[in-house]
């Protein structure tokens, strides 16, 4: 609700747990999963009711899928689409799964099943590990429709591979670093200007603390310094995104 009041239009979610509290689908979906899936139902509905599009990565963290059977992989993709595909979504498949890893083929099968069974043909990508279209393991697939970029270089040459790619596809500066995790407020504020000025169709703002909603310093996802969720929610960079949006909406930014 706070982000909506600031003018945000998309909410990102992706499963990051690698041990303990994660959705284990190694044997498919069973009755033991229903409580967690019903909790996800509520969250998908909440995001939609807030008027946001949900950029969602499916099931679990990329490396702990633990499924190789092509029949089961297809069933999982069908299930995810059937359960959540009526919401306004951007499918992002899995965390940092493009250009590819030893388990990449399995995520391709899930993504293709989502696409093949999605009557709405909602946009699908694979969250990128970096920011180079020329080494993408997904861009040639017919079920891939946009680039969810994690750019390491926010300058013109960092985005140029997407301009020069042989197929025209929109790219979004999806993950550009997190305010207060080696990123200052000034750097966070400047990033969307650089992204849009270099042709991006969107930008993802993040702040340290977003994965620590119920966690203490002794029990939390250990990426960067500990930062409380409410402090992250109210960080200065989030409100400064409102100024960026208002400024760009006041002019024909695509002609800059």
PDB file of C-alpha atoms in Angstrom:
ATOM      1  CA  UNK A   1       0.000   0.000   0.000  1.00  0.00           C
ATOM      2  CA  UNK A   2       2.834   2.371   0.826  1.00  0.00           C
ATOM      3  CA  UNK A   3       4.547   1.638  -2.483  1.00  0.00           C
ATOM      4  CA  UNK A   4       1.297   2.228  -4.362  1.00  0.00           C
ATOM      5  CA  UNK A   5       1.028   5.626  -2.679  1.00  0.00           C
ATOM      6  CA  UNK A   6       4.524   6.375  -3.991  1.00  0.00           C
ATOM      7  CA  UNK A   7       3.493   5.548  -7.561  1.00  0.00           C
ATOM      8  CA  UNK A   8       4.960   2.077  -7.993  1.00  0.00           C
ATOM      9  CA  UNK A   9       3.142  -0.162 -10.490  1.00  0.00           C
ATOM     10  CA  UNK A  10       4.854  -3.575 -10.194  1.00  0.00           C
ATOM     11  CA  UNK A  11       5.673  -5.755  -7.185  1.00  0.00           C
ATOM     12  CA  UNK A  12       8.510  -8.279  -7.412  1.00  0.00           C
ATOM     13  CA  UNK A  13       8.569 -11.593  -5.558  1.00  0.00           C
ATOM     14  CA  UNK A  14      11.004 -14.468  -5.779  1.00  0.00           C
ATOM     15  CA  UNK A  15      11.717 -17.400  -3.440  1.00  0.00           C
ATOM     16  CA  UNK A  16      15.216 -17.192  -1.940  1.00  0.00           C
ATOM     17  CA  UNK A  17      15.305 -19.827   0.805  1.00  0.00           C
ATOM     18  CA  UNK A  18      17.771 -22.634   0.051  1.00  0.00           C
ATOM     19  CA  UNK A  19      17.222 -24.623   3.250  1.00  0.00           C
ATOM     20  CA  UNK A  20      14.344 -25.132   5.651  1.00  0.00           C
ATOM     21  CA  UNK A  21      11.376 -22.967   4.775  1.00  0.00           C
ATOM     22  CA  UNK A  22      10.979 -23.540   1.040  1.00  0.00           C
ATOM     23  CA  UNK A  23       8.481 -25.161  -1.309  1.00  0.00           C
ATOM     24  CA  UNK A  24       9.870 -28.648  -1.988  1.00  0.00           C
ATOM     25  CA  UNK A  25       8.352 -29.869  -5.259  1.00  0.00           C
ATOM     26  CA  UNK A  26      10.796 -32.709  -5.885  1.00  0.00           C
ATOM     27  CA  UNK A  27       7.848 -35.130  -5.851  1.00  0.00           C
ATOM     28  CA  UNK A  28       5.306 -32.726  -7.311  1.00  0.00           C
ATOM     29  CA  UNK A  29       2.493 -30.908  -5.522  1.00  0.00           C
ATOM     30  CA  UNK A  30       0.852 -32.753  -2.645  1.00  0.00           C
ATOM     31  CA  UNK A  31      -1.561 -32.097   0.209  1.00  0.00           C
ATOM     32  CA  UNK A  32       1.312 -30.977   2.413  1.00  0.00           C
ATOM     33  CA  UNK A  33       1.874 -27.995   0.141  1.00  0.00           C
ATOM     34  CA  UNK A  34      -1.658 -26.640   0.292  1.00  0.00           C
ATOM     35  CA  UNK A  35      -1.235 -24.419   3.338  1.00  0.00           C
ATOM     36  CA  UNK A  36       1.715 -22.626   1.815  1.00  0.00           C
ATOM     37  CA  UNK A  37       0.020 -22.329  -1.563  1.00  0.00           C
ATOM     38  CA  UNK A  38      -3.101 -20.888   0.067  1.00  0.00           C
ATOM     39  CA  UNK A  39      -0.863 -18.308   1.730  1.00  0.00           C
ATOM     40  CA  UNK A  40       0.496 -17.451  -1.720  1.00  0.00           C
ATOM     41  CA  UNK A  41      -3.101 -17.176  -2.977  1.00  0.00           C
ATOM     42  CA  UNK A  42      -3.746 -14.456  -0.399  1.00  0.00           C
ATOM     43  CA  UNK A  43      -0.575 -12.613  -1.342  1.00  0.00           C
ATOM     44  CA  UNK A  44      -1.252 -12.740  -5.079  1.00  0.00           C
ATOM     45  CA  UNK A  45      -4.764 -11.450  -4.407  1.00  0.00           C
ATOM     46  CA  UNK A  46      -3.479  -8.671  -2.150  1.00  0.00           C
ATOM     47  CA  UNK A  47      -0.992  -7.486  -4.772  1.00  0.00           C
ATOM     48  CA  UNK A  48      -3.699  -7.525  -7.465  1.00  0.00           C
ATOM     49  CA  UNK A  49      -6.234  -5.733  -5.257  1.00  0.00           C
ATOM     50  CA  UNK A  50      -3.655  -2.998  -4.697  1.00  0.00           C
ATOM     51  CA  UNK A  51      -3.623  -2.417  -8.459  1.00  0.00           C
ATOM     52  CA  UNK A  52      -0.126  -3.785  -8.961  1.00  0.00           C
ATOM     53  CA  UNK A  53       1.267  -6.161 -11.558  1.00  0.00           C
ATOM     54  CA  UNK A  54       3.063  -9.076  -9.899  1.00  0.00           C
ATOM     55  CA  UNK A  55       6.521  -9.959 -11.274  1.00  0.00           C
ATOM     56  CA  UNK A  56       6.808 -13.505  -9.980  1.00  0.00           C
ATOM     57  CA  UNK A  57       9.418 -16.262  -9.969  1.00  0.00           C
ATOM     58  CA  UNK A  58       7.928 -19.734  -9.595  1.00  0.00           C
ATOM     59  CA  UNK A  59       8.142 -22.374  -6.878  1.00  0.00           C
ATOM     60  CA  UNK A  60      11.611 -22.195  -5.372  1.00  0.00           C
ATOM     61  CA  UNK A  61      15.186 -20.967  -5.663  1.00  0.00           C
ATOM     62  CA  UNK A  62      16.794 -21.965  -8.958  1.00  0.00           C
ATOM     63  CA  UNK A  63      19.289 -24.551  -7.680  1.00  0.00           C
ATOM     64  CA  UNK A  64      16.986 -26.523  -5.364  1.00  0.00           C
ATOM     65  CA  UNK A  65      14.252 -27.422  -7.819  1.00  0.00           C
ATOM     66  CA  UNK A  66      15.386 -31.079  -7.603  1.00  0.00           C
ATOM     67  CA  UNK A  67      13.184 -32.188 -10.498  1.00  0.00           C
ATOM     68  CA  UNK A  68      14.534 -33.678 -13.732  1.00  0.00           C
ATOM     69  CA  UNK A  69      11.564 -35.700 -14.986  1.00  0.00           C
ATOM     70  CA  UNK A  70      10.236 -33.836 -18.064  1.00  0.00           C
ATOM     71  CA  UNK A  71       6.666 -34.984 -17.436  1.00  0.00           C
ATOM     72  CA  UNK A  72       6.691 -33.669 -13.869  1.00  0.00           C
ATOM     73  CA  UNK A  73       8.352 -30.423 -14.945  1.00  0.00           C
ATOM     74  CA  UNK A  74       5.575 -29.837 -17.468  1.00  0.00           C
ATOM     75  CA  UNK A  75       2.941 -30.591 -14.836  1.00  0.00           C
ATOM     76  CA  UNK A  76       4.551 -28.102 -12.448  1.00  0.00           C
ATOM     77  CA  UNK A  77       4.499 -25.372 -15.089  1.00  0.00           C
ATOM     78  CA  UNK A  78       0.852 -26.102 -15.860  1.00  0.00           C
ATOM     79  CA  UNK A  79       0.000 -26.042 -12.162  1.00  0.00           C
ATOM     80  CA  UNK A  80       1.678 -22.683 -11.511  1.00  0.00           C
ATOM     81  CA  UNK A  81      -0.042 -21.119 -14.489  1.00  0.00           C
ATOM     82  CA  UNK A  82      -3.428 -22.586 -13.560  1.00  0.00           C
ATOM     83  CA  UNK A  83      -3.169 -21.376  -9.976  1.00  0.00           C
ATOM     84  CA  UNK A  84      -1.814 -17.879 -10.561  1.00  0.00           C
ATOM     85  CA  UNK A  85      -2.198 -17.123 -14.272  1.00  0.00           C
ATOM     86  CA  UNK A  86      -5.461 -15.187 -13.968  1.00  0.00           C
ATOM     87  CA  UNK A  87      -3.723 -12.472 -11.943  1.00  0.00           C
ATOM     88  CA  UNK A  88      -1.912  -9.591 -13.682  1.00  0.00           C
ATOM     89  CA  UNK A  89       1.606 -11.028 -13.750  1.00  0.00           C
ATOM     90  CA  UNK A  90       5.012 -10.837 -15.347  1.00  0.00           C
ATOM     91  CA  UNK A  91       6.518 -14.323 -15.280  1.00  0.00           C
ATOM     92  CA  UNK A  92      10.218 -14.194 -14.306  1.00  0.00           C
ATOM     93  CA  UNK A  93      10.722 -17.995 -14.038  1.00  0.00           C
ATOM     94  CA  UNK A  94      13.555 -18.289 -11.487  1.00  0.00           C
ATOM     95  CA  UNK A  95      16.261 -16.302  -9.739  1.00  0.00           C
ATOM     96  CA  UNK A  96      19.340 -15.619 -11.920  1.00  0.00           C
ATOM     97  CA  UNK A  97      18.636 -18.450 -14.359  1.00  0.00           C
ATOM     98  CA  UNK A  98      19.715 -16.648 -17.544  1.00  0.00           C
ATOM     99  CA  UNK A  99      22.208 -17.171 -19.235  1.00  0.00           C
ATOM    100  CA  UNK A 100      22.160 -20.647 -17.766  1.00  0.00           C
ATOM    101  CA  UNK A 101      23.403 -23.211 -15.298  1.00  0.00           C
ATOM    102  CA  UNK A 102      23.608 -26.967 -15.117  1.00  0.00           C
ATOM    103  CA  UNK A 103      19.902 -27.091 -14.171  1.00  0.00           C
ATOM    104  CA  UNK A 104      18.768 -24.529 -16.744  1.00  0.00           C
ATOM    105  CA  UNK A 105      17.041 -27.050 -19.013  1.00  0.00           C
ATOM    106  CA  UNK A 106      14.602 -27.900 -16.222  1.00  0.00           C
ATOM    107  CA  UNK A 107      13.519 -24.289 -15.799  1.00  0.00           C
ATOM    108  CA  UNK A 108      13.078 -24.022 -19.563  1.00  0.00           C
ATOM    109  CA  UNK A 109      10.568 -26.870 -19.402  1.00  0.00           C
ATOM    110  CA  UNK A 110       8.625 -25.153 -16.617  1.00  0.00           C
ATOM    111  CA  UNK A 111       8.642 -21.816 -18.450  1.00  0.00           C
ATOM    112  CA  UNK A 112       7.479 -23.395 -21.703  1.00  0.00           C
ATOM    113  CA  UNK A 113       4.621 -25.150 -19.905  1.00  0.00           C
ATOM    114  CA  UNK A 114       3.576 -21.853 -18.296  1.00  0.00           C
ATOM    115  CA  UNK A 115       3.631 -20.145 -21.689  1.00  0.00           C
ATOM    116  CA  UNK A 116       1.886 -22.950 -23.584  1.00  0.00           C
ATOM    117  CA  UNK A 117      -0.990 -22.995 -21.102  1.00  0.00           C
ATOM    118  CA  UNK A 118      -1.316 -19.240 -20.585  1.00  0.00           C
ATOM    119  CA  UNK A 119      -4.375 -18.070 -22.511  1.00  0.00           C
ATOM    120  CA  UNK A 120      -3.487 -14.455 -21.663  1.00  0.00           C
ATOM    121  CA  UNK A 121       0.067 -14.797 -23.034  1.00  0.00           C
ATOM    122  CA  UNK A 122       1.354 -12.718 -20.156  1.00  0.00           C
ATOM    123  CA  UNK A 123       4.952 -11.540 -20.611  1.00  0.00           C
ATOM    124  CA  UNK A 124       7.575 -14.135 -19.673  1.00  0.00           C
ATOM    125  CA  UNK A 125      11.293 -13.789 -19.051  1.00  0.00           C
ATOM    126  CA  UNK A 126      14.059 -15.512 -17.135  1.00  0.00           C
ATOM    127  CA  UNK A 127      15.644 -13.327 -14.473  1.00  0.00           C
ATOM    128  CA  UNK A 128      19.142 -12.562 -15.731  1.00  0.00           C
ATOM    129  CA  UNK A 129      22.328 -13.115 -13.783  1.00  0.00           C
ATOM    130  CA  UNK A 130      23.944 -10.203 -15.590  1.00  0.00           C
ATOM    131  CA  UNK A 131      23.262  -7.679 -18.301  1.00  0.00           C
ATOM    132  CA  UNK A 132      24.397  -8.960 -21.693  1.00  0.00           C
ATOM    133  CA  UNK A 133      21.853 -10.012 -24.311  1.00  0.00           C
ATOM    134  CA  UNK A 134      24.498 -11.690 -26.466  1.00  0.00           C
ATOM    135  CA  UNK A 135      25.025 -14.515 -23.960  1.00  0.00           C
ATOM    136  CA  UNK A 136      21.375 -15.080 -23.057  1.00  0.00           C
ATOM    137  CA  UNK A 137      20.334 -18.705 -22.935  1.00  0.00           C
ATOM    138  CA  UNK A 138      16.664 -17.760 -23.308  1.00  0.00           C
ATOM    139  CA  UNK A 139      16.296 -14.933 -25.800  1.00  0.00           C
ATOM    140  CA  UNK A 140      15.869 -17.194 -28.845  1.00  0.00           C
ATOM    141  CA  UNK A 141      12.960 -19.106 -27.298  1.00  0.00           C
ATOM    142  CA  UNK A 142       9.458 -18.301 -28.510  1.00  0.00           C
ATOM    143  CA  UNK A 143       8.196 -18.248 -24.918  1.00  0.00           C
ATOM    144  CA  UNK A 144      10.675 -15.505 -23.935  1.00  0.00           C
ATOM    145  CA  UNK A 145       9.238 -12.030 -24.567  1.00  0.00           C
ATOM    146  CA  UNK A 146      11.366  -9.555 -22.562  1.00  0.00           C
ATOM    147  CA  UNK A 147      14.693  -9.224 -20.765  1.00  0.00           C
ATOM    148  CA  UNK A 148      14.677  -8.999 -16.960  1.00  0.00           C
ATOM    149  CA  UNK A 149      18.146  -7.498 -16.654  1.00  0.00           C
ATOM    150  CA  UNK A 150      20.456  -7.392 -13.645  1.00  0.00           C
ATOM    151  CA  UNK A 151      22.894  -4.836 -15.070  1.00  0.00           C
ATOM    152  CA  UNK A 152      26.396  -4.613 -13.640  1.00  0.00           C
ATOM    153  CA  UNK A 153      27.101  -1.619 -15.855  1.00  0.00           C
ATOM    154  CA  UNK A 154      24.526   1.159 -15.767  1.00  0.00           C
ATOM    155  CA  UNK A 155      26.133   3.158 -18.571  1.00  0.00           C
ATOM    156  CA  UNK A 156      25.295   3.198 -22.287  1.00  0.00           C
ATOM    157  CA  UNK A 157      27.662   0.355 -23.208  1.00  0.00           C
ATOM    158  CA  UNK A 158      26.083  -1.806 -20.520  1.00  0.00           C
ATOM    159  CA  UNK A 159      22.698  -1.600 -22.225  1.00  0.00           C
ATOM    160  CA  UNK A 160      23.888  -1.578 -25.826  1.00  0.00           C
ATOM    161  CA  UNK A 161      23.744  -5.355 -26.311  1.00  0.00           C
ATOM    162  CA  UNK A 162      19.964  -5.125 -25.935  1.00  0.00           C
ATOM    163  CA  UNK A 163      19.685  -2.451 -28.615  1.00  0.00           C
ATOM    164  CA  UNK A 164      21.823  -4.534 -30.971  1.00  0.00           C
ATOM    165  CA  UNK A 165      20.161  -7.879 -30.324  1.00  0.00           C
ATOM    166  CA  UNK A 166      18.796  -9.434 -33.527  1.00  0.00           C
ATOM    167  CA  UNK A 167      15.218  -9.595 -32.198  1.00  0.00           C
ATOM    168  CA  UNK A 168      13.549  -6.489 -30.822  1.00  0.00           C
ATOM    169  CA  UNK A 169      12.495  -7.136 -27.234  1.00  0.00           C
ATOM    170  CA  UNK A 170      11.888  -4.743 -24.350  1.00  0.00           C
ATOM    171  CA  UNK A 171      14.380  -4.825 -21.524  1.00  0.00           C
ATOM    172  CA  UNK A 172      13.755  -3.824 -17.933  1.00  0.00           C
ATOM    173  CA  UNK A 173      16.487  -2.845 -15.467  1.00  0.00           C
ATOM    174  CA  UNK A 174      14.924  -5.386 -13.154  1.00  0.00           C
ATOM    175  CA  UNK A 175      17.498  -5.640 -10.364  1.00  0.00           C
ATOM    176  CA  UNK A 176      20.031  -2.834 -10.016  1.00  0.00           C
ATOM    177  CA  UNK A 177      21.240  -3.178  -6.432  1.00  0.00           C
ATOM    178  CA  UNK A 178      19.691  -2.404  -3.080  1.00  0.00           C
ATOM    179  CA  UNK A 179      19.785   0.887  -1.240  1.00  0.00           C
ATOM    180  CA  UNK A 180      21.992   0.535   1.884  1.00  0.00           C
ATOM    181  CA  UNK A 181      23.645  -2.630   0.538  1.00  0.00           C
ATOM    182  CA  UNK A 182      26.724  -1.126  -1.131  1.00  0.00           C
ATOM    183  CA  UNK A 183      24.351   1.350  -2.816  1.00  0.00           C
ATOM    184  CA  UNK A 184      23.905   4.853  -1.428  1.00  0.00           C
ATOM    185  CA  UNK A 185      20.637   6.774  -1.570  1.00  0.00           C
ATOM    186  CA  UNK A 186      22.178   9.066  -4.193  1.00  0.00           C
ATOM    187  CA  UNK A 187      23.118   6.068  -6.348  1.00  0.00           C
ATOM    188  CA  UNK A 188      19.655   4.531  -5.949  1.00  0.00           C
ATOM    189  CA  UNK A 189      18.066   7.831  -6.993  1.00  0.00           C
ATOM    190  CA  UNK A 190      20.218   8.143 -10.130  1.00  0.00           C
ATOM    191  CA  UNK A 191      19.686   4.591 -11.392  1.00  0.00           C
ATOM    192  CA  UNK A 192      16.201   4.941 -12.964  1.00  0.00           C
ATOM    193  CA  UNK A 193      17.295   8.057 -14.852  1.00  0.00           C
ATOM    194  CA  UNK A 194      20.219   6.136 -16.331  1.00  0.00           C
ATOM    195  CA  UNK A 195      18.045   3.114 -17.125  1.00  0.00           C
ATOM    196  CA  UNK A 196      15.297   5.022 -18.937  1.00  0.00           C
ATOM    197  CA  UNK A 197      17.760   7.315 -20.716  1.00  0.00           C
ATOM    198  CA  UNK A 198      19.383   4.177 -22.110  1.00  0.00           C
ATOM    199  CA  UNK A 199      16.163   2.731 -23.481  1.00  0.00           C
ATOM    200  CA  UNK A 200      14.887   0.555 -20.639  1.00  0.00           C
ATOM    201  CA  UNK A 201      11.133  -0.071 -20.506  1.00  0.00           C
ATOM    202  CA  UNK A 202      11.125  -0.224 -16.726  1.00  0.00           C
ATOM    203  CA  UNK A 203      13.195  -0.135 -13.581  1.00  0.00           C
ATOM    204  CA  UNK A 204      13.199  -2.081 -10.321  1.00  0.00           C
ATOM    205  CA  UNK A 205      13.955  -0.272  -7.073  1.00  0.00           C
ATOM    206  CA  UNK A 206      15.148  -2.315  -4.107  1.00  0.00           C
ATOM    207  CA  UNK A 207      16.237  -1.542  -0.569  1.00  0.00           C
ATOM    208  CA  UNK A 208      18.008  -3.542   2.091  1.00  0.00           C
ATOM    209  CA  UNK A 209      15.598  -5.106   4.561  1.00  0.00           C
ATOM    210  CA  UNK A 210      12.953  -6.259   2.090  1.00  0.00           C
ATOM    211  CA  UNK A 211      13.683  -9.902   2.991  1.00  0.00           C
ATOM    212  CA  UNK A 212      13.795  -9.374   6.777  1.00  0.00           C
ATOM    213  CA  UNK A 213      10.139  -8.730   7.599  1.00  0.00           C
ATOM    214  CA  UNK A 214       9.912 -11.157  10.535  1.00  0.00           C
ATOM    215  CA  UNK A 215      13.600 -11.810  11.153  1.00  0.00           C
ATOM    216  CA  UNK A 216      16.085 -10.797  13.819  1.00  0.00           C
ATOM    217  CA  UNK A 217      19.824 -10.294  13.439  1.00  0.00           C
ATOM    218  CA  UNK A 218      20.218 -13.962  14.437  1.00  0.00           C
ATOM    219  CA  UNK A 219      17.759 -15.396  11.912  1.00  0.00           C
ATOM    220  CA  UNK A 220      17.456 -13.784   8.505  1.00  0.00           C
ATOM    221  CA  UNK A 221      18.532 -14.091   4.877  1.00  0.00           C
ATOM    222  CA  UNK A 222      22.230 -13.099   5.154  1.00  0.00           C
ATOM    223  CA  UNK A 223      22.808 -10.898   2.126  1.00  0.00           C
ATOM    224  CA  UNK A 224      24.579  -7.693   3.041  1.00  0.00           C
ATOM    225  CA  UNK A 225      24.140  -5.848   6.343  1.00  0.00           C
ATOM    226  CA  UNK A 226      21.127  -6.424   8.563  1.00  0.00           C
ATOM    227  CA  UNK A 227      18.452  -3.791   8.026  1.00  0.00           C
ATOM    228  CA  UNK A 228      14.926  -3.815   9.415  1.00  0.00           C
ATOM    229  CA  UNK A 229      12.013  -4.181   7.009  1.00  0.00           C
ATOM    230  CA  UNK A 230      10.181  -1.052   8.166  1.00  0.00           C
ATOM    231  CA  UNK A 231      13.363   0.984   7.878  1.00  0.00           C
ATOM    232  CA  UNK A 232      13.754  -0.255   4.317  1.00  0.00           C
ATOM    233  CA  UNK A 233      10.141   0.530   3.513  1.00  0.00           C
ATOM    234  CA  UNK A 234      10.618   4.126   4.638  1.00  0.00           C
ATOM    235  CA  UNK A 235      14.085   4.690   3.168  1.00  0.00           C
ATOM    236  CA  UNK A 236      14.595   7.954   1.312  1.00  0.00           C
ATOM    237  CA  UNK A 237      15.188   6.305  -2.062  1.00  0.00           C
ATOM    238  CA  UNK A 238      11.647   4.951  -2.261  1.00  0.00           C
ATOM    239  CA  UNK A 239      10.060   8.379  -1.987  1.00  0.00           C
ATOM    240  CA  UNK A 240      12.573   9.793  -4.450  1.00  0.00           C
ATOM    241  CA  UNK A 241      11.299   7.327  -7.047  1.00  0.00           C
ATOM    242  CA  UNK A 242       8.041   9.316  -6.927  1.00  0.00           C
ATOM    243  CA  UNK A 243       9.875  12.444  -8.098  1.00  0.00           C
ATOM    244  CA  UNK A 244      11.471  10.462 -10.917  1.00  0.00           C
ATOM    245  CA  UNK A 245       8.105   9.096 -12.063  1.00  0.00           C
ATOM    246  CA  UNK A 246       6.377  12.480 -11.919  1.00  0.00           C
ATOM    247  CA  UNK A 247       9.187  14.122 -13.872  1.00  0.00           C
ATOM    248  CA  UNK A 248       9.219  11.518 -16.646  1.00  0.00           C
ATOM    249  CA  UNK A 249       5.429  11.446 -16.924  1.00  0.00           C
ATOM    250  CA  UNK A 250       5.463  15.217 -17.428  1.00  0.00           C
ATOM    251  CA  UNK A 251       7.285  14.893 -20.767  1.00  0.00           C
ATOM    252  CA  UNK A 252       7.641  12.559 -23.749  1.00  0.00           C
ATOM    253  CA  UNK A 253      10.567  10.727 -22.214  1.00  0.00           C
ATOM    254  CA  UNK A 254      10.810   8.198 -25.058  1.00  0.00           C
ATOM    255  CA  UNK A 255      11.926  11.022 -27.360  1.00  0.00           C
ATOM    256  CA  UNK A 256      14.848  12.091 -25.191  1.00  0.00           C
TER     257      UNK A 256
END
